[in-house]
Amino acid sequence: MVFGRSSRRTPPVEPVTLKILVAGGFGVGKTTLVGAVSEIRPLRTEETLSEAGRPVDDTEGVEQKTTTTVAMDFGRITLREDLVLYLFGTPGQDRFWFLWDELAQGALGAVVLADTRRLEDCFGAIDYFERRAIPFAVAVNCFEGAGRFPAERVRAALDLDSEVPLLMCDARQRESAKEVLVAVVEHALARADRRREHATT
Amino acid sequence: MSDSAQYARRTHHFFDADAGPVVRPYAMTRGRTSSATRHRLDLIALVVPEDAADDPGRDQLLSPEHVEIVERCGDTPQSIAELAATLDLPVGVVRVLVGDLVEDALVHVTRPVPPAELPDVSILREVINGLRAL
Ligand SMILES: Nc1nc2c(ncn2[C@@H]2O[C@H](COP(=O)(O)OP(=O)(O)OP(=O)(O)O)[C@@H](O)[C@H]2O)c(=O)[nH]1
Ligand SMILES: [Mg+2]
């Protein structure tokens, strides 16, 4: 017998699964952050170009290409036997925005990584999560050589709501990356609490 | 339109139906893609084997990829995304294969908490504690 599992009688635990997205501009440290807290693996997804809002890719011979492959960062954090958190690093290029919709659905929250040398690179991600009311935290990845700005100046430049957490981080450091994730979940929790209060008053 | 373009258009249409073999890796799904016929299985939905998967006769009807999915989920259920990453298959292929297994009642798939209900406060607290303890 191929399966060889006849001895298994106790059904496996079915954990609760949750996901957090890690977004931000090109080269901002998304892969680094996911890798700092989880065992990271690339995930391939194929999307038909028609779904992808096509002709962006319209070069000679493209009609034969019905699907495009997109690679994403993907990590698993087993919090407990019955609680698993997945991290998805969203693909950076704008033409893959369509993929975000699937990723964002049911997401517990998101991290937006920012680099003070090119803050504008994360505007798109911030807009995206604001519009969909997905709780997010902004983490400024402190690269060497990047000027250190006071958090309040970054907050103002990004026009962030006062409730949105803004942290400085080093995406290479596990502790720092953990702190960023905790900030996202605490923000989601505060929001959920508030919503509950509204519902009961 | 050139012949090849026309051919591509046509195969594109065949693609969603039960067509003959198409280029790998969709060859192992016999050309089927998940979009047309089945609802999309969530990326973080977990695949959990049913007792029927223990039935010795079953695996002979399955492809090696089907068998591998069932085996991998036996000890610890794995998500669609995880299966795709470990088997190094595109997510779409894994969706089709898992869909087959669901249809054959060899596995079931957990339903992640729907977005509207998501922030269950106690779960969020557990996530925070779990992250801090990492
Ligand atoms: N100094 C410093 N370097 C970092 C930090 N985070 C990432 N890097 C480096 O910056 C480079 C880009 O990081 P990645 O994690 O690949 O960035 P990414 O956002 O995944 O990039 P793309 O996927 O290409 O958009 C790598 O060489 C990292 O080692 C950080 O906090 N500090
Ligand atoms: Mg990357």
CSV table of C-alpha atoms and ligand atoms in Angstrom, one decimal:
chain,number,residue,atom,x,y,z
A,1,MET,CA,0.0,0.0,0.0
A,2,VAL,CA,1.4,3.3,-1.0
A,3,PHE,CA,0.0,5.5,1.7
A,4,GLY,CA,1.2,3.3,4.5
A,5,ARG,CA,-0.8,5.1,7.1
A,6,SER,CA,-3.1,2.4,8.3
A,7,SER,CA,-1.9,2.9,11.9
A,8,ARG,CA,-3.1,6.5,11.9
A,9,ARG,CA,-6.3,6.5,13.8
A,10,THR,CA,-6.2,9.9,15.6
A,11,PRO,CA,-7.1,12.5,13.0
A,12,PRO,CA,-4.4,15.2,12.7
A,13,VAL,CA,-5.0,18.5,14.4
A,14,GLU,CA,-6.6,21.1,12.2
A,15,PRO,CA,-4.9,24.3,13.1
A,16,VAL,CA,-6.4,27.8,12.6
A,17,THR,CA,-4.5,29.5,9.7
A,18,LEU,CA,-4.0,33.2,9.4
A,19,LYS,CA,-2.0,35.3,7.1
A,20,ILE,CA,-0.1,38.6,7.1
A,21,LEU,CA,1.1,40.3,3.9
A,22,VAL,CA,4.5,41.9,3.6
A,23,ALA,CA,4.4,44.7,1.0
A,24,GLY,CA,6.6,47.6,-0.1
A,25,GLY,CA,8.7,48.8,-3.0
A,26,PHE,CA,11.3,47.1,-5.0
A,27,GLY,CA,14.3,46.0,-2.9
A,28,VAL,CA,13.0,47.3,0.3
A,29,GLY,CA,13.7,44.2,2.3
A,30,LYS,CA,10.5,42.1,2.0
A,31,THR,CA,12.2,38.8,1.4
A,32,THR,CA,14.7,39.6,4.1
A,33,LEU,CA,11.9,40.2,6.6
A,34,VAL,CA,10.0,37.1,5.8
A,35,GLY,CA,13.2,35.1,6.0
A,36,ALA,CA,14.1,36.5,9.4
A,37,VAL,CA,11.1,35.1,11.1
A,38,SER,CA,10.1,32.1,9.1
A,39,GLU,CA,11.4,29.3,7.0
A,40,ILE,CA,11.0,31.0,3.6
A,41,ARG,CA,10.2,29.3,0.4
A,42,PRO,CA,9.4,30.7,-3.0
A,43,LEU,CA,5.8,30.1,-4.1
A,44,ARG,CA,4.9,30.1,-7.8
A,45,THR,CA,1.5,31.0,-8.9
A,46,GLU,CA,0.3,31.1,-12.5
A,47,GLU,CA,-2.3,33.6,-13.6
A,48,THR,CA,-3.8,33.9,-17.0
A,49,LEU,CA,-2.9,37.2,-18.6
A,50,SER,CA,-6.4,38.1,-19.3
A,51,GLU,CA,-7.1,38.0,-15.6
A,52,ALA,CA,-4.0,40.1,-15.2
A,53,GLY,CA,-5.4,43.0,-17.1
A,54,ARG,CA,-3.5,42.0,-20.1
A,55,PRO,CA,-1.8,43.9,-22.7
A,56,VAL,CA,1.0,45.2,-20.4
A,57,ASP,CA,3.0,42.2,-21.6
A,58,ASP,CA,2.0,42.6,-25.2
A,59,THR,CA,5.0,41.8,-27.1
A,60,GLU,CA,5.5,39.8,-30.2
A,61,GLY,CA,4.2,36.2,-29.8
A,62,VAL,CA,2.5,36.9,-26.5
A,63,GLU,CA,-0.8,35.5,-27.8
A,64,GLN,CA,0.6,32.1,-27.3
A,65,LYS,CA,1.3,32.8,-23.7
A,66,THR,CA,-1.8,32.1,-21.8
A,67,THR,CA,-0.4,32.3,-18.3
A,68,THR,CA,2.3,34.2,-16.5
A,69,THR,CA,4.2,32.9,-13.6
A,70,VAL,CA,4.7,35.1,-10.5
A,71,ALA,CA,7.0,34.2,-7.7
A,72,MET,CA,6.2,35.3,-4.2
A,73,ASP,CA,7.9,34.9,-0.8
A,74,PHE,CA,6.1,32.6,1.4
A,75,GLY,CA,6.8,31.6,5.0
A,76,ARG,CA,5.2,29.6,7.7
A,77,ILE,CA,5.3,30.3,11.4
A,78,THR,CA,3.9,27.6,13.6
A,79,LEU,CA,2.8,29.5,16.7
A,80,ARG,CA,1.2,26.5,18.3
A,81,GLU,CA,0.2,23.1,17.2
A,82,ASP,CA,-3.2,24.5,16.4
A,83,LEU,CA,-2.3,28.0,15.2
A,84,VAL,CA,-0.3,28.7,12.1
A,85,LEU,CA,0.6,32.1,10.7
A,86,TYR,CA,1.6,32.4,7.0
A,87,LEU,CA,3.5,35.3,5.6
A,88,PHE,CA,3.2,36.3,2.0
A,89,GLY,CA,5.7,38.8,0.4
A,90,THR,CA,3.7,40.5,-2.2
A,91,PRO,CA,5.2,40.8,-5.7
A,92,GLY,CA,6.6,44.3,-6.1
A,93,GLN,CA,5.8,45.2,-9.6
A,94,ASP,CA,2.6,47.1,-10.2
A,95,ARG,CA,1.5,44.8,-13.0
A,96,PHE,CA,0.9,42.1,-10.4
A,97,TRP,CA,-1.6,44.1,-8.4
A,98,PHE,CA,-4.3,41.7,-9.4
A,99,LEU,CA,-2.6,39.1,-7.3
A,100,TRP,CA,-2.9,41.2,-4.2
A,101,ASP,CA,-6.6,40.9,-4.2
A,102,GLU,CA,-6.4,37.2,-3.6
A,103,LEU,CA,-3.7,37.6,-1.1
A,104,ALA,CA,-5.4,40.4,0.8
A,105,GLN,CA,-8.7,38.5,1.1
A,106,GLY,CA,-9.0,37.3,4.7
A,107,ALA,CA,-5.6,38.7,5.6
A,108,LEU,CA,-5.3,39.5,9.3
A,109,GLY,CA,-3.1,42.5,8.4
A,110,ALA,CA,-0.1,43.7,6.5
A,111,VAL,CA,3.3,45.2,6.9
A,112,VAL,CA,4.3,48.0,4.6
A,113,LEU,CA,8.1,48.3,4.4
A,114,ALA,CA,9.5,51.7,3.6
A,115,ASP,CA,12.9,53.0,2.8
A,116,THR,CA,13.4,56.7,3.6
A,117,ARG,CA,15.4,57.2,0.5
A,118,ARG,CA,12.4,56.4,-1.6
A,119,LEU,CA,9.4,56.8,0.5
A,120,GLU,CA,7.1,57.2,-2.5
A,121,ASP,CA,7.7,53.5,-3.4
A,122,CYS,CA,5.3,52.5,-0.6
A,123,PHE,CA,2.5,54.9,-1.4
A,124,GLY,CA,0.7,52.4,-3.6
A,125,ALA,CA,0.7,49.7,-0.8
A,126,ILE,CA,-0.5,52.2,1.8
A,127,ASP,CA,-3.4,53.3,-0.5
A,128,TYR,CA,-4.3,49.7,-1.2
A,129,PHE,CA,-4.6,48.7,2.4
A,130,GLU,CA,-6.3,51.9,3.5
A,131,ARG,CA,-8.9,51.5,0.8
A,132,ARG,CA,-9.7,48.0,1.8
A,133,ALA,CA,-9.6,48.7,5.5
A,134,ILE,CA,-6.9,46.1,6.1
A,135,PRO,CA,-5.0,46.8,9.3
A,136,PHE,CA,-1.4,47.6,8.5
A,137,ALA,CA,1.8,48.9,10.2
A,138,VAL,CA,4.5,50.8,8.4
A,139,ALA,CA,8.1,49.6,9.1
A,140,VAL,CA,10.9,51.8,8.0
A,141,ASN,CA,13.8,49.6,7.1
A,142,CYS,CA,16.9,51.3,8.4
A,143,PHE,CA,19.5,50.8,5.7
A,144,GLU,CA,22.9,52.1,6.4
A,145,GLY,CA,23.5,55.4,4.6
A,146,ALA,CA,19.8,56.3,4.7
A,147,GLY,CA,19.2,59.4,6.7
A,148,ARG,CA,17.4,58.8,10.0
A,149,PHE,CA,14.3,60.8,10.1
A,150,PRO,CA,12.2,61.3,13.1
A,151,ALA,CA,9.2,59.1,13.0
A,152,GLU,CA,6.8,62.0,13.0
A,153,ARG,CA,8.3,63.4,9.8
A,154,VAL,CA,7.9,60.0,8.1
A,155,ARG,CA,4.4,59.8,9.4
A,156,ALA,CA,3.6,63.2,8.0
A,157,ALA,CA,5.2,62.5,4.7
A,158,LEU,CA,3.1,59.3,4.4
A,159,ASP,CA,0.0,61.1,5.6
A,160,LEU,CA,-0.7,58.2,8.0
A,161,ASP,CA,-3.6,58.0,10.3
A,162,SER,CA,-2.5,58.6,13.9
A,163,GLU,CA,-3.6,55.1,14.8
A,164,VAL,CA,-1.4,53.3,12.2
A,165,PRO,CA,1.7,52.0,13.9
A,166,LEU,CA,5.0,53.3,12.5
A,167,LEU,CA,8.2,51.5,13.5
A,168,MET,CA,11.9,51.6,12.7
A,169,CYS,CA,13.2,48.2,11.9
A,170,ASP,CA,16.1,46.1,10.7
A,171,ALA,CA,14.5,43.5,8.5
A,172,ARG,CA,17.6,41.2,8.9
A,173,GLN,CA,17.0,40.9,12.7
A,174,ARG,CA,14.6,38.3,13.9
A,175,GLU,CA,13.6,40.3,17.0
A,176,SER,CA,13.0,43.4,14.9
A,177,ALA,CA,10.9,41.5,12.4
A,178,LYS,CA,8.9,39.9,15.2
A,179,GLU,CA,8.3,43.3,16.7
A,180,VAL,CA,6.9,44.5,13.4
A,181,LEU,CA,4.5,41.6,13.1
A,182,VAL,CA,3.4,42.1,16.7
A,183,ALA,CA,2.6,45.7,15.9
A,184,VAL,CA,0.4,44.7,13.0
A,185,VAL,CA,-1.5,42.2,15.1
A,186,GLU,CA,-1.9,44.6,18.0
A,187,HIS,CA,-3.3,47.2,15.6
A,188,ALA,CA,-5.7,44.6,14.3
A,189,LEU,CA,-6.7,43.7,17.8
A,190,ALA,CA,-7.2,47.4,18.8
A,191,ARG,CA,-9.4,47.8,15.8
A,192,ALA,CA,-11.4,44.7,16.5
A,193,ASP,CA,-11.9,45.8,20.1
A,194,ARG,CA,-13.2,49.1,19.0
A,195,ARG,CA,-15.5,47.5,16.6
A,196,ARG,CA,-16.9,45.3,19.3
A,197,GLU,CA,-17.5,48.3,21.6
A,198,HIS,CA,-19.4,50.0,18.8
A,199,ALA,CA,-21.5,47.0,18.3
A,200,THR,CA,-22.5,46.7,22.0
A,201,THR,CA,-23.2,50.4,22.7
B,1,MET,CA,-4.3,36.2,-37.3
B,2,SER,CA,-1.4,33.8,-37.9
B,3,ASP,CA,-2.0,30.0,-37.6
B,4,SER,CA,-0.1,29.8,-34.5
B,5,ALA,CA,-1.9,32.6,-32.9
B,6,GLN,CA,-5.2,31.0,-33.9
B,7,TYR,CA,-4.0,27.7,-32.5
B,8,ALA,CA,-3.1,29.4,-29.2
B,9,ARG,CA,-6.5,31.0,-29.0
B,10,ARG,CA,-8.1,27.7,-29.5
B,11,THR,CA,-6.0,25.8,-27.0
B,12,HIS,CA,-6.7,28.6,-24.6
B,13,HIS,CA,-10.4,27.7,-24.8
B,14,PHE,CA,-9.7,24.0,-24.6
B,15,PHE,CA,-7.6,24.6,-21.7
B,16,ASP,CA,-10.4,25.0,-19.2
B,17,ALA,CA,-12.4,22.0,-20.5
B,18,ASP,CA,-11.2,18.4,-20.1
B,19,ALA,CA,-8.7,18.6,-22.9
B,20,GLY,CA,-5.9,16.3,-23.7
B,21,PRO,CA,-2.4,16.8,-22.4
B,22,VAL,CA,-1.1,20.3,-22.5
B,23,VAL,CA,2.4,21.5,-21.7
B,24,ARG,CA,3.8,20.6,-18.3
B,25,PRO,CA,3.0,21.2,-15.5
B,26,TYR,CA,-0.6,21.2,-16.4
B,27,ALA,CA,0.0,17.8,-18.0
B,28,MET,CA,-0.5,16.3,-14.6
B,29,THR,CA,-3.9,17.9,-14.3
B,30,ARG,CA,-4.6,16.7,-17.8
B,31,GLY,CA,-4.8,20.2,-19.0
B,32,ARG,CA,-7.4,21.3,-16.5
B,33,THR,CA,-7.1,24.6,-14.8
B,34,SER,CA,-8.9,25.4,-11.6
B,35,SER,CA,-10.6,28.6,-12.6
B,36,ALA,CA,-13.5,27.4,-14.7
B,37,THR,CA,-15.0,24.5,-12.9
B,38,ARG,CA,-14.2,24.8,-9.3
B,39,HIS,CA,-14.3,27.5,-6.7
B,40,ARG,CA,-10.8,28.6,-5.8
B,41,LEU,CA,-9.4,26.9,-2.8
B,42,ASP,CA,-7.9,29.5,-0.5
B,43,LEU,CA,-4.1,29.7,-0.4
B,44,ILE,CA,-4.1,29.1,3.4
B,45,ALA,CA,-6.9,26.4,3.4
B,46,LEU,CA,-5.5,23.2,4.9
B,47,VAL,CA,-5.8,19.8,3.3
B,48,VAL,CA,-6.8,17.1,5.7
B,49,PRO,CA,-6.9,13.5,4.7
B,50,GLU,CA,-10.1,11.5,5.3
B,51,ASP,CA,-10.1,8.0,6.7
B,52,ALA,CA,-10.9,6.8,3.2
B,53,ALA,CA,-7.4,7.8,2.2
B,54,ASP,CA,-6.1,4.8,4.2
B,55,ASP,CA,-7.9,2.4,1.9
B,56,PRO,CA,-5.2,0.4,0.2
B,57,GLY,CA,-7.0,0.1,-3.1
B,58,ARG,CA,-7.4,3.9,-3.6
B,59,ASP,CA,-4.0,5.0,-4.5
B,60,GLN,CA,-3.9,2.9,-7.6
B,61,LEU,CA,-6.4,5.2,-9.2
B,62,LEU,CA,-4.4,8.2,-8.4
B,63,SER,CA,-1.4,9.9,-9.9
B,64,PRO,CA,1.9,10.0,-7.9
B,65,GLU,CA,1.3,13.7,-7.3
B,66,HIS,CA,-2.1,13.0,-5.7
B,67,VAL,CA,-0.6,10.3,-3.6
B,68,GLU,CA,2.2,12.7,-2.5
B,69,ILE,CA,-0.3,15.3,-1.4
B,70,VAL,CA,-2.2,12.9,0.7
B,71,GLU,CA,1.0,11.6,2.3
B,72,ARG,CA,2.3,15.0,3.1
B,73,CYS,CA,-0.8,16.0,4.8
B,74,GLY,CA,-1.1,12.9,6.8
B,75,ASP,CA,0.9,13.9,9.8
B,76,THR,CA,0.4,17.7,9.7
B,77,PRO,CA,-2.2,19.2,7.4
B,78,GLN,CA,-0.7,21.6,4.9
B,79,SER,CA,-2.0,24.6,3.2
B,80,ILE,CA,-2.5,24.9,-0.6
B,81,ALA,CA,0.4,27.4,-0.6
B,82,GLU,CA,2.6,25.1,1.3
B,83,LEU,CA,1.9,22.2,-0.9
B,84,ALA,CA,2.7,24.3,-4.0
B,85,ALA,CA,6.0,25.5,-2.4
B,86,THR,CA,7.2,22.1,-1.3
B,87,LEU,CA,6.2,20.2,-4.4
B,88,ASP,CA,7.5,23.1,-6.5
B,89,LEU,CA,4.3,23.2,-8.5
B,90,PRO,CA,2.3,26.3,-9.4
B,91,VAL,CA,-0.6,27.0,-7.1
B,92,GLY,CA,-3.1,26.4,-9.9
B,93,VAL,CA,-1.9,22.9,-10.4
B,94,VAL,CA,-2.2,22.1,-6.7
B,95,ARG,CA,-5.7,23.5,-6.7
B,96,VAL,CA,-6.7,21.1,-9.4
B,97,LEU,CA,-5.1,18.1,-7.8
B,98,VAL,CA,-6.6,18.9,-4.4
B,99,GLY,CA,-9.9,19.4,-6.0
B,100,ASP,CA,-9.7,15.9,-7.4
B,101,LEU,CA,-9.0,14.5,-4.0
B,102,VAL,CA,-11.9,16.4,-2.5
B,103,GLU,CA,-14.2,15.1,-5.1
B,104,ASP,CA,-13.1,11.6,-4.4
B,105,ALA,CA,-13.7,12.3,-0.7
B,106,LEU,CA,-10.1,11.4,0.2
B,107,VAL,CA,-9.4,14.7,1.8
B,108,HIS,CA,-11.3,17.7,3.0
B,109,VAL,CA,-10.2,21.3,3.0
B,110,THR,CA,-10.5,23.6,6.0
B,111,ARG,CA,-12.3,26.9,5.5
B,112,PRO,CA,-10.2,29.8,6.7
B,113,VAL,CA,-12.0,32.3,8.8
B,114,PRO,CA,-14.0,34.5,6.4
B,115,PRO,CA,-12.8,38.1,6.2
B,116,ALA,CA,-15.9,39.6,7.7
B,117,GLU,CA,-15.6,37.6,10.8
B,118,LEU,CA,-11.9,37.6,11.0
B,119,PRO,CA,-10.5,39.4,14.0
B,120,ASP,CA,-11.6,37.1,16.7
B,121,VAL,CA,-10.1,38.9,19.6
B,122,SER,CA,-9.0,35.9,21.5
B,123,ILE,CA,-7.2,34.4,18.5
B,124,LEU,CA,-5.4,37.7,17.8
B,125,ARG,CA,-4.2,37.7,21.4
B,126,GLU,CA,-2.9,34.2,21.0
B,127,VAL,CA,-1.1,35.3,17.8
B,128,ILE,CA,0.6,38.1,19.7
B,129,ASN,CA,1.7,35.8,22.5
B,130,GLY,CA,2.9,33.2,20.1
B,131,LEU,CA,5.0,35.7,18.2
B,132,ARG,CA,6.5,37.1,21.3
B,133,ALA,CA,7.5,33.6,22.4
B,134,LEU,CA,9.2,32.8,19.1
C,1,LIG,N1,21.4,47.4,5.8
C,1,LIG,C1,20.3,46.7,5.6
C,1,LIG,N2,20.2,46.0,4.5
C,1,LIG,C2,19.0,45.3,4.3
C,1,LIG,C3,18.0,45.4,5.3
C,1,LIG,N3,16.9,44.6,4.8
C,1,LIG,C4,17.3,44.1,3.6
C,1,LIG,N4,18.6,44.5,3.3
C,1,LIG,C5,19.3,44.2,2.1
C,1,LIG,O1,18.7,44.9,1.0
C,1,LIG,C6,18.7,44.0,-0.2
C,1,LIG,C7,17.2,43.8,-0.7
C,1,LIG,O2,16.5,43.1,0.3
C,1,LIG,P1,15.4,42.1,-0.1
C,1,LIG,O3,14.9,41.5,1.1
C,1,LIG,O4,15.8,41.2,-1.2
C,1,LIG,O5,14.3,43.1,-0.7
C,1,LIG,P2,12.9,42.7,-1.4
C,1,LIG,O6,11.9,43.8,-1.0
C,1,LIG,O7,12.5,41.3,-1.2
C,1,LIG,O8,13.3,43.0,-2.9
C,1,LIG,P3,12.4,42.6,-4.3
C,1,LIG,O9,11.8,41.3,-4.0
C,1,LIG,O10,13.5,42.6,-5.3
C,1,LIG,O11,11.4,43.7,-4.4
C,1,LIG,C8,19.3,42.7,0.3
C,1,LIG,O12,20.7,42.8,-0.2
C,1,LIG,C9,19.3,42.8,1.8
C,1,LIG,O13,20.3,42.1,2.3
C,1,LIG,C10,18.2,46.2,6.4
C,1,LIG,O14,17.3,46.3,7.3
C,1,LIG,N5,19.4,46.8,6.6
C,2,MG,MG,12.1,39.8,-2.7
